[in-house]
Amino acid sequence: MESILTSLESAGFQDTLQENHRFDGRLVDTSQESFLAFSNALRQFVLEDALPAATAAATSATATSSAASKSSSNATATWLYETCSRVPSPLPTFQFSLEVLSAISAGLHDESKMQSSLFELFGEGEQSIEALFEVMGRAVEIRSVTDEDLKNTAESKGDATASSPSAAAVTNASTQNHDRLNQLRASAYEAADLATALRTDLHSLTDNYSSRGTHSVTRKSDKDAEKSYKRAIKQALTAVSKAREAGALTESDDIFLKSQLSNNNNNNGGDNQFISGGGGSAMEQMMLRNEEAALFHSHQARGLDGMNAQQIQSMKLNLAPEGTREYDDKLHRGLPPGTEREVKAGYEKVTIPAPTLEKSMLRARINLDEALGSDTDERMAFAGTNSLNPMQSTVFDAAHNSRENLLICAPTGAGKTNVAMLTVVSHLRDVGLIGAAYYDDEHHYDGGPVSTGKKIVYIAPMKALAQEVVEKFSAKLKPLGIIVKELTGDMQLSRAEAEAAHILVTTPEKWDVVTRKGGDGSLGSTCGLLIIDEVHLLADERGAVIESVVARLHRWVESSQRQVRLVGLSATLPNYEDVATFLRVDKGRGLFYFGPEHRPVPLQQTFIGVTAHTKNRFQREKKMNEICYDVVTDALRNGYQVMVFVHSRKGTGTTAKAMAEHAAMEGELEHLFTGEEGTQENDARTQFIDKVEKSRNKELREHFRNGMGIHHAGMLRPDRRLTEQMFADGAIRVLCCTATLAWGINLPAHTVVIKGTDVYMAEKGTTVDLSILD
């Protein structure tokens, strides 16, 4: 300000001289005096009055801005410290925060370098990646944080490491040591790469010498090339030695570089590979090992290389005792407690105990007489049943007393069919198809066509299961005058029969064809309740058909504004909530999931893996037949029936034949399979001899004589029904079948054997693993 006023006075004085007037020979300044007075007044005002006030205001503003900046920096430091505390790292949180701050500051002009450094610090865990993205998103703010801010934050959090005067120095030293190790490693690889390149050139010259003959003259340039190569080898050996002594090389680095340099020292020819196990330059190999090196030099314990003595000792203490035969990682991700593993000649066996649930945790049984009334039409549909099991009791209100869409996920044999029956009688009651007012004097329904929205459609996955559902529902609903009809490829209906039926039992493919033609007059428009059994087929190749049926139903409901209830029955599903969303089931009121512990009869599972002759298919099949025979005979000796599931129609006959031959060789065919004279099994067989002899199926007759039966979809329906009836009555004790019987057909069997886990798929031309749902 002083210099400005001086310049102003000087300029004003010069201008005044140019405007002077001469009077009486003297120089008279008419305005200089007034200008100087003004200048003095201005000087006094600025320097003595205004400037101190302005300076004070500027100082206050600067202090306010500095305080705000300091507050923001402290808040960012606190956020950074808390974020770093969530990252699993053996470093103290304060030191880890300093490392992060250093990486962000170093990457001010190189964002890729900053990202690489941060990723190496944070690691690959889920929490680490989440924190990494948060830090990278606020990198600009974090750059304003100082080491002192982090230290104050750490001290306020009670971090004792922040009080150590050497904390920052240790961190900087650690960073510098890390950079030094990386530099030594890179130098070793570069030296090895240079030696390899010179060796290639030298060998090309050597090959040229040999092609010239025995009397060749070596040029000076060739000698220089040989000297350069030897010098490069010496430098490479020195660089590798330094890196090894400093600990910059992993074990694989050391092995690779030793191999390369030993090959370089080999002068027997130029056809040797420089890299054991593959080609490529040393630098390319170094890039492939970068991930391993990052893990090796990171502070996180990744394998034994990255663990210190204390961490290794802690790991040893957490190991299970030697000889332990069960595994449980305490997070319920492993096999359940009590699992046993046995290794025997040619195979290995793992036995998983049956999951059970305490009775106190089960829902109390509902008495049907109290819930439905002792003399009502609904009660007549459950004749012979006094109460519902705990699973059925849990879903009773939702199934019988509401119109909610339902998804019931429960194990096989838990009683899902009775839940379907609850929804059926509820629908028949709501639409007025059952009740005393709708019967004549002979207690029969009038038989007229069912009006729109009153028909029930039950979709079963297979024709065999559809037939069983028809028989079961017809037997229970016949006293109510309800007509149940089957609509499958085996059973065609006229339009009048289909319209007159109250319940249609069909397959997904058949109902898909029926509902493609919409409209009020179509058969699909008369549906008021749709039950889809085994809805987990959505994951199968037939799932697209079920998706089409469900999507078409949703569209019909939206366009017609008519309510159609949808009920899905399924085995236990891992993603049952997704299926519920697809079926538009309210997860709070209509979704029910029951685990394997809800089985009425607990299921023990045994997995047997054949280890002998794994590459010879015929020998492996023979070993599997031997193991299968041992399992079957153990069950037969205890008086139980056995079902053996195979994955091809031909396999049913070959498996039964192999077991019969083995039993005949052991002398156990009559004792275990056919039953001796006068036994109950033999008496049951006598009742079916005439029916079996009339069958046209040659295999069925042959295996019946050996006390066994076969069942698959390629057999005629009468033969399938005969086999099912014989097994149910105990006339045959062993049944070899395909997956047709696994889809809900109710046959008594104590032991079930699934022979093989590979299923041939003609579409792919190869075998695939058996689905876990199967």
Coordinates of C-alpha atoms in Angstrom, one line a residue, residues 617-618 621-622 624-626 628-629 644-663 673 697-700 702-703 706 708-712 734-738 755:
R617 CA -16.0 -98.9 -17.7
F618 CA -16.8 -102.6 -17.7
E621 CA -19.7 -101.5 -13.7
K622 CA -18.9 -104.9 -12.3
M624 CA -20.8 -101.3 -8.7
N625 CA -22.9 -104.4 -9.2
E626 CA -21.0 -106.2 -6.4
C628 CA -25.1 -102.9 -5.0
Y629 CA -25.6 -106.7 -4.3
V644 CA -32.7 -100.0 -7.1
F645 CA -32.8 -96.9 -9.4
V646 CA -30.8 -97.0 -12.6
H647 CA -30.6 -94.4 -15.3
S648 CA -31.7 -96.3 -18.4
R649 CA -34.4 -98.7 -19.4
K650 CA -32.0 -101.4 -20.4
G651 CA -30.1 -101.0 -17.1
T652 CA -33.1 -102.2 -15.1
G653 CA -32.9 -105.6 -16.8
T654 CA -29.1 -105.9 -16.7
T655 CA -28.9 -104.9 -13.1
A656 CA -31.6 -107.4 -12.0
K657 CA -29.9 -110.2 -14.1
A658 CA -26.5 -109.4 -12.5
M659 CA -27.9 -109.6 -9.0
A660 CA -29.7 -112.9 -9.8
E661 CA -26.5 -114.4 -11.1
H662 CA -24.5 -113.3 -8.1
A663 CA -27.2 -114.6 -5.7
F673 CA -35.1 -113.3 -3.1
N697 CA -43.1 -108.9 -21.4
K698 CA -40.5 -111.6 -21.4
E699 CA -38.2 -109.8 -19.0
L700 CA -41.0 -109.3 -16.5
E702 CA -38.0 -114.0 -16.1
H703 CA -37.2 -111.6 -13.3
N706 CA -36.0 -114.7 -9.4
M708 CA -37.3 -109.4 -8.6
G709 CA -39.2 -106.9 -10.9
I710 CA -38.4 -104.1 -13.4
H711 CA -40.3 -100.9 -14.0
H712 CA -39.7 -98.2 -16.6
V734 CA -36.4 -106.2 -5.1
L735 CA -37.5 -103.7 -7.8
C736 CA -35.1 -102.3 -10.4
C737 CA -36.6 -99.2 -11.9
T738 CA -35.9 -95.8 -13.5
K755 CA -26.8 -96.9 -8.9

